[in-house]
Short mmCIF file of C-alpha atoms and ligand atoms in Angstrom, two decimals:
data_model
loop_
_atom_site.label_atom_id
_atom_site.label_comp_id
_atom_site.label_asym_id
_atom_site.label_seq_id
_atom_site.Cartn_x
_atom_site.Cartn_y
_atom_site.Cartn_z
CA MET A 754 19.82 -12.77 12.50
CA THR A 755 19.54 -10.43 9.74
CA TYR A 756 15.95 -8.34 9.52
CA LEU A 757 14.88 -11.01 5.95
CA ALA A 758 15.60 -13.61 8.18
CA GLN A 759 13.48 -12.31 11.09
CA LEU A 760 10.96 -11.78 8.63
CA ASP A 761 10.84 -15.12 6.74
CA THR A 762 10.29 -16.07 10.67
CA ILE A 763 7.45 -14.48 11.29
CA ILE A 764 6.02 -14.91 7.74
CA SER A 765 6.48 -18.50 8.26
CA ASP A 766 5.61 -18.91 12.00
CA LYS A 767 2.50 -16.71 12.14
CA LEU A 768 1.30 -14.93 8.91
CA THR A 769 0.95 -18.12 7.16
CA ALA A 770 -1.92 -19.09 9.62
CA LEU A 771 -3.23 -15.76 10.13
CA ALA A 772 -3.78 -14.80 6.71
CA PRO A 773 -6.91 -16.82 5.43
CA ILE A 774 -8.57 -15.43 9.05
CA THR A 775 -7.54 -12.37 8.87
CA ASP A 776 -9.21 -12.46 5.32
CA LYS A 777 -12.33 -14.13 5.96
CA GLU A 778 -13.14 -12.50 9.48
CA ALA A 779 -12.14 -8.74 8.00
CA ALA A 780 -9.71 -8.54 11.21
CA PHE A 781 -6.56 -5.97 11.27
CA PRO A 782 -3.67 -8.50 11.57
CA ARG A 783 -2.26 -7.47 15.36
CA PRO A 784 -0.59 -10.37 16.22
CA VAL A 785 1.79 -9.96 13.22
CA ILE A 786 1.78 -6.68 13.51
CA ASP A 787 3.10 -6.68 17.42
CA ALA A 788 6.16 -9.38 15.45
CA LEU A 789 7.31 -6.76 12.75
CA SER A 790 7.17 -4.31 15.49
CA ALA A 791 9.13 -6.54 17.92
CA ALA A 792 11.45 -7.58 15.13
CA GLY A 793 12.01 -3.92 14.60
CA LEU A 794 10.89 -3.80 10.98
CA LEU A 795 8.52 -0.95 11.60
CA GLY A 796 11.58 0.77 12.52
CA LEU A 797 13.01 0.07 8.84
CA VAL A 798 13.32 2.86 7.17
CA SER A 799 13.96 5.22 10.33
CA SER A 800 17.38 6.97 10.58
CA LYS A 801 19.84 5.45 12.77
CA GLU A 802 20.06 8.57 14.84
CA MET A 803 16.62 7.98 15.99
CA GLY A 804 17.33 4.18 17.26
CA GLY A 805 15.78 2.83 13.39
CA MET A 806 17.56 0.92 10.94
CA GLY A 807 18.52 3.32 8.69
CA LEU A 808 17.84 1.57 5.29
CA GLY A 809 15.54 2.88 2.55
CA LEU A 810 13.47 2.06 -0.30
CA ALA A 811 14.47 -0.61 -1.72
CA GLU A 812 14.80 -2.90 1.30
CA ALA A 813 11.22 -1.91 2.49
CA SER A 814 10.41 -2.89 -1.37
CA GLN A 815 11.52 -6.20 -0.15
CA VAL A 816 9.85 -6.77 2.92
CA VAL A 817 6.33 -5.52 1.14
CA SER A 818 6.75 -7.98 -1.46
CA LYS A 819 7.74 -10.64 1.07
CA LEU A 820 4.27 -9.96 3.12
CA ALA A 821 2.28 -9.58 0.25
CA GLN A 822 3.58 -13.39 -0.98
CA THR A 823 1.46 -14.42 1.87
CA CYS A 824 -0.91 -11.59 2.96
CA PRO A 825 -1.02 -8.46 0.93
CA SER A 826 -4.10 -7.17 3.34
CA THR A 827 -0.67 -7.08 5.80
CA ALA A 828 1.49 -5.69 3.15
CA MET A 829 -0.60 -2.88 2.42
CA ILE A 830 -0.50 -1.77 6.12
CA VAL A 831 3.16 -1.31 6.32
CA CYS A 832 3.04 0.14 2.91
CA MET A 833 1.35 2.56 4.45
CA HIS A 834 3.42 3.00 7.22
CA TYR A 835 6.81 3.16 5.94
CA CYS A 836 5.04 5.87 3.24
CA ALA A 837 3.94 8.23 6.26
CA VAL A 838 7.14 7.26 7.97
CA ALA A 839 9.00 9.06 4.70
CA VAL A 840 7.24 12.67 5.36
CA LEU A 841 7.77 12.23 9.01
CA GLU A 842 11.88 11.41 9.00
CA GLN A 843 11.94 14.81 6.70
CA LEU A 844 9.48 16.50 8.53
CA GLY A 845 7.73 14.85 11.90
CA SER A 846 9.24 15.72 15.85
CA GLU A 847 12.13 13.46 17.20
CA SER A 848 10.21 12.20 19.89
CA VAL A 849 7.18 10.42 16.58
CA ARG A 850 10.14 9.47 15.38
CA ARG A 851 11.77 7.73 18.10
CA ASP A 852 9.06 6.09 18.92
CA ILE A 853 8.34 4.82 15.22
CA ALA A 854 12.47 3.71 15.33
CA ALA A 855 11.20 2.10 18.24
CA GLY A 856 8.25 0.04 16.94
CA LYS A 857 6.05 1.47 19.23
CA HIS A 858 4.15 3.75 16.88
CA LEU A 859 2.12 2.66 13.89
CA THR A 860 1.67 5.30 11.14
CA THR A 861 -0.65 6.13 7.93
CA LEU A 862 -1.66 8.79 5.78
CA ALA A 863 -5.40 10.58 5.93
CA PHE A 864 -5.26 11.73 1.87
CA SER A 865 -8.15 10.61 -0.05
CA GLU A 866 -11.63 12.17 0.91
CA LEU A 867 -14.90 12.43 -0.07
CA GLU A 868 -15.49 15.62 -2.01
CA SER A 869 -12.07 14.96 -4.43
CA ARG A 870 -12.15 10.82 -3.94
CA SER A 871 -9.23 9.73 -5.97
CA HIS A 872 -8.07 13.24 -6.83
CA PHE A 873 -6.15 13.18 -3.72
CA TRP A 874 -3.80 16.00 -4.45
CA ALA A 875 -6.94 18.80 -3.86
CA PRO A 876 -9.02 17.86 -0.32
CA ALA A 877 -11.54 19.98 0.28
CA SER A 878 -11.22 19.69 4.20
CA THR A 879 -10.62 22.72 6.21
CA ALA A 880 -8.03 23.42 8.91
CA LYS A 881 -8.20 27.00 10.81
CA LEU A 882 -5.96 28.41 13.10
CA ASP A 883 -7.21 29.06 16.44
CA GLY A 884 -4.50 30.41 18.95
CA ASN A 885 -1.82 27.78 19.30
CA GLU A 886 -3.74 25.30 17.86
CA VAL A 887 -5.39 23.84 14.44
CA VAL A 888 -9.00 22.82 13.93
CA LEU A 889 -9.75 20.45 11.36
CA ASN A 890 -13.04 18.78 9.78
CA ALA A 891 -12.69 16.27 6.86
CA ARG A 892 -14.67 13.62 5.25
CA LYS A 893 -11.27 11.49 4.98
CA SER A 894 -13.41 8.61 2.78
CA TRP A 895 -9.89 5.64 2.93
CA ILE A 896 -7.24 5.42 6.04
CA THR A 897 -5.72 2.28 5.73
CA SER A 898 -5.39 0.95 9.74
CA ALA A 899 -8.04 3.33 10.37
CA PHE A 900 -8.38 3.58 14.09
CA HIS A 901 -5.41 0.55 14.44
CA ALA A 902 -2.59 3.27 13.46
CA ASP A 903 -1.40 5.54 16.48
CA SER A 904 -1.40 8.61 13.73
CA TYR A 905 -2.21 9.70 10.72
CA VAL A 906 -0.22 11.92 7.73
CA TRP A 907 -3.04 13.82 6.73
CA SER A 908 -3.72 16.59 4.44
CA SER A 909 -6.39 19.39 3.79
CA LYS A 910 -6.71 22.92 2.46
CA PRO A 911 -3.92 25.41 3.80
CA LEU A 912 -4.52 27.97 6.58
CA ALA A 913 -4.07 30.61 4.79
CA ALA A 914 -0.92 30.12 2.36
CA GLU A 915 -1.51 29.48 -1.50
CA GLY A 916 -1.63 26.36 -2.31
CA ALA A 917 -3.80 23.31 -2.51
CA SER A 918 -2.46 21.41 0.21
CA SER A 919 -1.46 21.94 4.02
CA LEU A 920 -0.09 18.08 5.86
CA TRP A 921 -0.18 17.42 9.54
CA LEU A 922 -0.06 14.59 12.35
CA ILE A 923 -2.67 13.85 13.87
CA GLU A 924 -2.95 10.72 16.75
CA ALA A 925 -5.58 8.35 16.12
CA LYS A 926 -7.10 8.94 19.87
CA THR A 927 -7.77 12.31 19.30
CA ASN A 928 -11.36 13.86 20.65
CA GLY A 929 -13.62 14.44 17.03
CA LEU A 930 -12.12 11.49 15.06
CA LYS A 931 -15.01 8.98 14.02
CA LEU A 932 -15.08 5.98 12.72
CA ALA A 933 -17.78 6.54 9.44
CA ALA A 934 -17.95 2.70 9.30
CA PRO A 935 -16.34 -1.03 9.61
CA PHE A 936 -14.19 -2.17 6.64
CA ASP A 937 -15.82 -4.76 4.72
CA GLY A 938 -14.06 -4.90 1.58
CA MET A 939 -13.92 -7.59 -1.13
CA GLY A 940 -10.06 -7.68 -0.75
CA MET A 941 -7.51 -6.26 1.37
CA ARG A 942 -10.21 -7.00 4.23
CA GLY A 943 -7.53 -7.11 6.81
CA ASN A 944 -6.61 -3.66 6.55
CA ALA A 945 -9.20 -1.95 8.44
CA SER A 946 -9.54 0.98 5.01
CA SER A 947 -12.34 2.83 6.94
CA PRO A 948 -13.78 6.43 6.36
CA VAL A 949 -12.90 8.76 8.97
CA THR A 950 -14.40 12.32 9.68
CA ALA A 951 -13.42 15.12 11.65
CA GLU A 952 -15.71 17.26 13.78
CA GLY A 953 -13.99 20.26 15.21
CA VAL A 954 -11.00 18.15 15.80
CA ARG A 955 -7.86 20.43 17.39
CA ILE A 956 -4.43 19.51 17.10
CA PRO A 957 -1.51 21.45 18.34
CA ALA A 958 -0.51 24.07 15.36
CA ALA A 959 3.13 22.76 15.89
CA ASN A 960 2.20 19.46 14.24
CA ALA A 961 1.99 20.72 10.91
CA LEU A 962 4.32 18.87 8.76
CA GLY A 963 6.20 21.23 6.18
CA GLU A 964 5.02 24.99 5.59
CA ASP A 965 1.56 25.68 5.32
CA GLY A 966 0.63 24.91 1.97
CA LYS A 967 3.28 23.36 0.98
CA GLY A 968 1.51 20.02 1.09
CA PHE A 969 1.04 19.26 -2.59
CA ASP A 970 5.20 19.66 -2.97
CA ILE A 971 5.18 16.41 -0.10
CA MET A 972 2.67 14.48 -1.51
CA MET A 973 4.37 14.68 -4.94
CA GLY A 974 8.21 14.86 -3.70
CA VAL A 975 8.23 12.74 -0.59
CA VAL A 976 4.92 10.18 -0.81
CA LEU A 977 4.72 9.62 -4.45
CA PRO A 978 7.75 8.05 -5.17
CA TRP A 979 7.33 5.65 -1.93
CA PHE A 980 3.85 5.42 -1.97
CA CYS A 981 4.53 4.05 -6.33
CA VAL A 982 7.07 1.75 -5.05
CA LEU A 983 5.81 -0.03 -2.21
CA ASN A 984 2.03 -0.37 -4.03
CA ALA A 985 3.74 -1.60 -6.91
CA SER A 986 6.31 -4.01 -4.86
CA CYS A 987 3.00 -5.43 -2.97
CA SER A 988 1.27 -6.12 -6.47
CA VAL A 989 4.69 -8.01 -7.61
CA GLY A 990 4.23 -9.89 -3.98
CA THR A 991 1.01 -10.96 -4.77
CA MET A 992 1.68 -12.22 -8.70
CA GLU A 993 4.53 -14.08 -6.79
CA GLY A 994 2.05 -15.19 -4.33
CA SER A 995 -0.36 -16.30 -6.99
CA ILE A 996 2.08 -17.94 -9.40
CA SER A 997 3.55 -19.71 -6.79
CA ARG A 998 0.71 -21.52 -5.35
CA ALA A 999 -1.13 -22.02 -9.07
CA ILE A 1000 2.23 -24.26 -10.10
CA GLU A 1001 1.95 -26.14 -6.64
CA HIS A 1002 -1.37 -27.48 -7.22
CA VAL A 1003 -0.96 -27.58 -10.91
CA SER A 1004 2.06 -29.76 -10.63
CA ALA A 1005 0.41 -31.93 -7.69
CA THR A 1006 -2.89 -32.40 -8.94
CA LYS A 1007 -3.77 -35.30 -11.45
CA HIS A 1008 -6.12 -36.56 -13.87
CA GLN A 1009 -6.42 -40.28 -12.54
CA HIS A 1010 -7.56 -42.15 -15.42
CA LEU A 1011 -4.42 -40.46 -17.57
CA GLY A 1012 -1.90 -40.55 -14.80
CA THR A 1013 -0.83 -37.03 -16.32
CA SER A 1014 -0.93 -33.58 -13.98
CA LEU A 1015 -2.45 -30.47 -15.19
CA ALA A 1016 0.94 -29.48 -15.94
CA GLU A 1017 1.85 -32.15 -18.10
CA LEU A 1018 -1.08 -30.28 -20.00
CA PRO A 1019 0.28 -27.72 -22.97
CA THR A 1020 -2.47 -25.55 -22.80
CA ILE A 1021 -1.89 -24.88 -18.58
CA ARG A 1022 2.08 -24.85 -19.37
CA ALA A 1023 1.43 -21.85 -21.71
CA TYR A 1024 -0.06 -20.10 -19.35
CA VAL A 1025 1.58 -20.94 -16.65
CA ALA A 1026 4.52 -19.51 -18.59
CA ARG A 1027 2.66 -16.87 -18.93
CA GLY A 1028 2.32 -15.58 -15.93
CA ARG A 1029 5.90 -16.21 -14.57
CA ILE A 1030 6.82 -14.05 -17.89
CA LYS A 1031 4.26 -11.02 -16.48
CA THR A 1032 5.32 -11.18 -13.27
CA ASP A 1033 9.14 -11.15 -14.04
CA MET A 1034 8.97 -8.65 -16.09
CA ALA A 1035 6.66 -6.32 -13.51
CA ASN A 1036 9.64 -7.61 -11.00
CA THR A 1037 12.33 -6.22 -13.16
CA LEU A 1038 10.42 -2.95 -13.90
CA LEU A 1039 10.51 -2.34 -9.88
CA SER A 1040 14.02 -2.89 -9.98
CA ASP A 1041 14.53 -0.42 -12.34
CA THR A 1042 12.23 1.87 -10.77
CA ILE A 1043 14.50 1.19 -7.57
CA ALA A 1044 17.95 1.90 -9.42
CA ALA A 1045 16.72 5.22 -11.15
CA ILE A 1046 15.24 6.53 -7.67
CA VAL A 1047 18.69 5.83 -5.97
CA SER A 1048 20.44 6.83 -8.86
CA GLY A 1049 18.69 10.42 -9.75
CA ARG A 1050 18.29 9.06 -13.29
CA ALA A 1051 16.50 11.69 -15.29
CA ASP A 1052 13.55 9.07 -16.72
CA THR A 1053 13.12 8.82 -12.86
CA MET A 1054 9.83 10.95 -12.24
CA LEU A 1055 8.30 8.51 -15.65
CA ARG A 1056 9.84 5.24 -14.18
CA VAL A 1057 7.59 6.32 -11.46
CA LEU A 1058 4.60 6.83 -12.94
CA GLU A 1059 4.88 3.62 -14.73
CA ILE A 1060 5.66 1.18 -12.24
CA LYS A 1061 2.08 1.83 -10.13
CA ALA A 1062 0.11 0.71 -12.87
CA ALA A 1063 2.70 -1.36 -14.67
CA ALA A 1064 2.40 -3.72 -11.21
CA ALA A 1065 -1.66 -3.12 -10.15
CA GLU A 1066 -2.49 -3.94 -14.10
CA THR A 1067 -0.16 -7.02 -14.71
CA ALA A 1068 -1.16 -8.36 -10.74
CA LEU A 1069 -4.72 -8.27 -12.32
CA GLU A 1070 -3.60 -10.34 -15.13
CA VAL A 1071 -1.23 -12.79 -13.13
CA THR A 1072 -4.26 -13.69 -11.03
CA ASP A 1073 -6.73 -14.14 -13.21
CA ILE A 1074 -3.75 -16.74 -14.95
CA ALA A 1075 -3.61 -18.69 -11.88
CA MET A 1076 -7.29 -18.95 -11.22
CA ARG A 1077 -7.67 -19.97 -14.80
CA VAL A 1078 -5.21 -22.69 -14.52
CA CYS A 1079 -6.28 -23.88 -11.34
CA GLY A 1080 -9.82 -24.94 -12.62
CA GLY A 1081 -12.69 -24.76 -9.97
CA ALA A 1082 -10.23 -25.66 -7.38
CA ALA A 1083 -8.94 -22.11 -7.51
CA PHE A 1084 -12.88 -21.04 -6.32
CA ARG A 1085 -12.54 -22.48 -3.11
CA LYS A 1086 -10.39 -21.44 -0.54
CA GLU A 1087 -8.14 -24.11 -0.17
CA VAL A 1088 -5.54 -23.44 -3.08
CA GLY A 1089 -5.35 -19.49 -1.33
CA VAL A 1090 -4.91 -18.47 -4.93
CA GLU A 1091 -8.61 -16.44 -5.06
CA ARG A 1092 -7.46 -13.96 -1.92
CA LEU A 1093 -4.64 -12.90 -4.15
CA PHE A 1094 -7.37 -12.10 -6.52
CA ARG A 1095 -9.48 -10.37 -4.85
CA ASP A 1096 -6.80 -8.40 -2.81
CA ALA A 1097 -4.91 -8.01 -6.27
CA ARG A 1098 -7.71 -5.32 -7.43
CA ALA A 1099 -6.98 -3.06 -4.54
CA ALA A 1100 -4.14 -1.39 -6.30
CA SER A 1101 -5.43 -0.34 -9.64
CA VAL A 1102 -8.14 1.90 -7.76
CA MET A 1103 -5.37 2.98 -5.53
CA ALA A 1104 -4.93 6.59 -6.03
CA PRO A 1105 -3.07 7.94 -8.41
CA THR A 1106 -5.36 4.92 -10.01
CA THR A 1107 -4.13 3.33 -13.41
CA ASP A 1108 -6.34 5.16 -15.75
CA VAL A 1109 -5.25 8.98 -13.94
CA LEU A 1110 -1.19 7.37 -14.32
CA TYR A 1111 -2.39 6.57 -17.85
CA ASP A 1112 -3.39 9.93 -18.45
CA PHE A 1113 0.34 11.65 -16.58
CA ILE A 1114 2.32 8.97 -18.44
CA GLY A 1115 0.78 10.16 -22.00
CA LYS A 1116 1.40 14.27 -20.85
CA ALA A 1117 4.48 13.23 -19.66
CA VAL A 1118 5.79 11.66 -22.71
CA THR A 1119 4.17 14.17 -25.32
CA GLY A 1120 5.54 16.92 -23.22
CA GLN A 1121 2.57 18.28 -21.39
CA PRO A 1122 2.04 19.51 -17.83
CA LEU A 1123 0.88 16.84 -15.40
CA PHE A 1124 -1.18 19.10 -13.42
C1 FAD B 911 -7.74 -1.02 -0.63
C2 FAD B 911 -7.53 0.11 -0.31
C3 FAD B 911 -6.87 1.00 0.95
C4 FAD B 911 -6.86 2.24 0.71
N1 FAD B 911 -6.11 3.17 1.81
C5 FAD B 911 -6.12 4.53 1.84
C6 FAD B 911 -5.13 4.83 2.65
O1 FAD B 911 -4.44 4.50 3.71
N2 FAD B 911 -5.35 6.44 2.58
C7 FAD B 911 -6.03 6.76 1.34
O2 FAD B 911 -5.86 8.33 1.39
N3 FAD B 911 -6.48 6.94 0.68
C8 FAD B 911 -6.66 5.23 1.01
N4 FAD B 911 -7.25 4.24 -0.14
C9 FAD B 911 -7.99 5.30 -1.50
C10 FAD B 911 -7.31 5.17 -2.93
O3 FAD B 911 -6.18 6.15 -2.90
C11 FAD B 911 -7.83 6.38 -4.02
O4 FAD B 911 -8.80 6.95 -3.24
C12 FAD B 911 -9.89 5.36 -3.57
O5 FAD B 911 -9.31 3.94 -3.88
C13 FAD B 911 -10.44 5.44 -5.03
O6 FAD B 911 -12.00 5.67 -5.12
P1 FAD B 911 -13.04 6.16 -5.06
O7 FAD B 911 -14.21 5.41 -5.84
O8 FAD B 911 -13.19 7.64 -4.78
O9 FAD B 911 -12.15 6.78 -6.96
P2 FAD B 911 -12.83 8.01 -8.35
O10 FAD B 911 -12.42 9.30 -8.21
O11 FAD B 911 -14.70 8.01 -8.10
O12 FAD B 911 -12.84 7.28 -9.30
C14 FAD B 911 -13.41 6.40 -10.08
C15 FAD B 911 -12.76 5.77 -11.28
O13 FAD B 911 -12.76 7.47 -12.28
C16 FAD B 911 -11.32 7.09 -12.94
N5 FAD B 911 -11.10 8.50 -12.39
C17 FAD B 911 -11.01 9.52 -11.59
N6 FAD B 911 -9.99 10.59 -12.05
C18 FAD B 911 -9.63 10.35 -13.45
C19 FAD B 911 -9.02 11.09 -14.39
N7 FAD B 911 -8.29 12.58 -14.49
N8 FAD B 911 -8.30 10.41 -15.32
C20 FAD B 911 -9.35 8.78 -15.82
N9 FAD B 911 -9.93 8.43 -15.33
C21 FAD B 911 -10.39 8.85 -13.72
C22 FAD B 911 -10.62 6.15 -11.84
O14 FAD B 911 -9.96 5.71 -12.42
C23 FAD B 911 -11.50 4.98 -10.99
O15 FAD B 911 -11.36 4.28 -11.77
C24 FAD B 911 -7.44 3.10 -0.35
C25 FAD B 911 -8.51 2.30 -1.27
C26 FAD B 911 -8.38 1.19 -1.54
C27 FAD B 911 -8.94 0.25 -2.20
#
């Protein structure tokens, strides 16, 4: 069976039933993460040399988008895992890369902090060298899969070098890491995106990911393209899931006294058409962004910045349309649209947020430096 066929089986056999429970109970979707791991899908972007599938951003985008059609929480967990793996494949130890490739290790990004908030490129947290160890202190404001992942790709101020940040790999079970509060969000309720504090956390100095002070370059050069594309893939999947549920509802639901379905109302049809067009436009820009990255096109960075903002904002519009056309029925849980409406709201405030991206894109197209 191909990996996409395996993914479809996991979605139909496990994810479809689990998604509403994940949302209702704000529970981490462990059974599905275990199934993805057993199918090798957590090793999708790990190199073949390490035992992974050796696939890239295009395939990761398909996986995240497909998951998001049914459960955006699960899709975001996988999105953050692939982003962290992109860093570890370049800078991590062989043993962690082999564990990830074998599906034995879930990872994630721990960038956002209470002090610098969505400006993840400017951590306030500290790292101090003590012999062969580094001592970390931090107030991380959001870590998806907190204490469910096996490790965090973690940012701090540099030890001694010039530069805004350094990156580290931290095992989730390291002493001194504390869950500041369980996650109880309005959407993405299954992804355990909790605040985490680090007090005197000691890690081997060898867990540095890249040179001291070079964290910013890794964030911008490696993480940003992966995160913008996969976050957008989650938004596109969420749109697809909401518009397809809306189409199903308006096609099957009748005003009995008229003998016609909601889809036979021209107003409803026009809204559905707008939702379809917006979804297809976002998906087309997503494909073009991936094509730009793969071929190293000159407009790659502009596309990377554009796609996250475009998909996040369009997902707000499309899930709103899906709510509108399904009427009062969408207010309840059974149509399945309101969950996606709530989940869709996360992407625009995940850093870089849409408003920060508008500022970056505006600077880029008017020839001003981004920072
Ligand atoms: C579901 C979810 C999962 C997350 N998972 C992770 C994770 O795994 N790892 C991680 O590191 N982080 C994660 N985050 C955090 C995320 O990336 C952002 O850092 C966080 O959402 C920012 O919220 P804030 O309240 O701190 O924003 P603030 O920085 O307080 O921003 C508030 C508002 O001001 C706007 N704003 C800020 N600066 C500017 C500017 N320069 N120009 C214009 N407008 C500006 C913002 O767009 C926003 O609208 C997650 C967030 C969510 C919602």
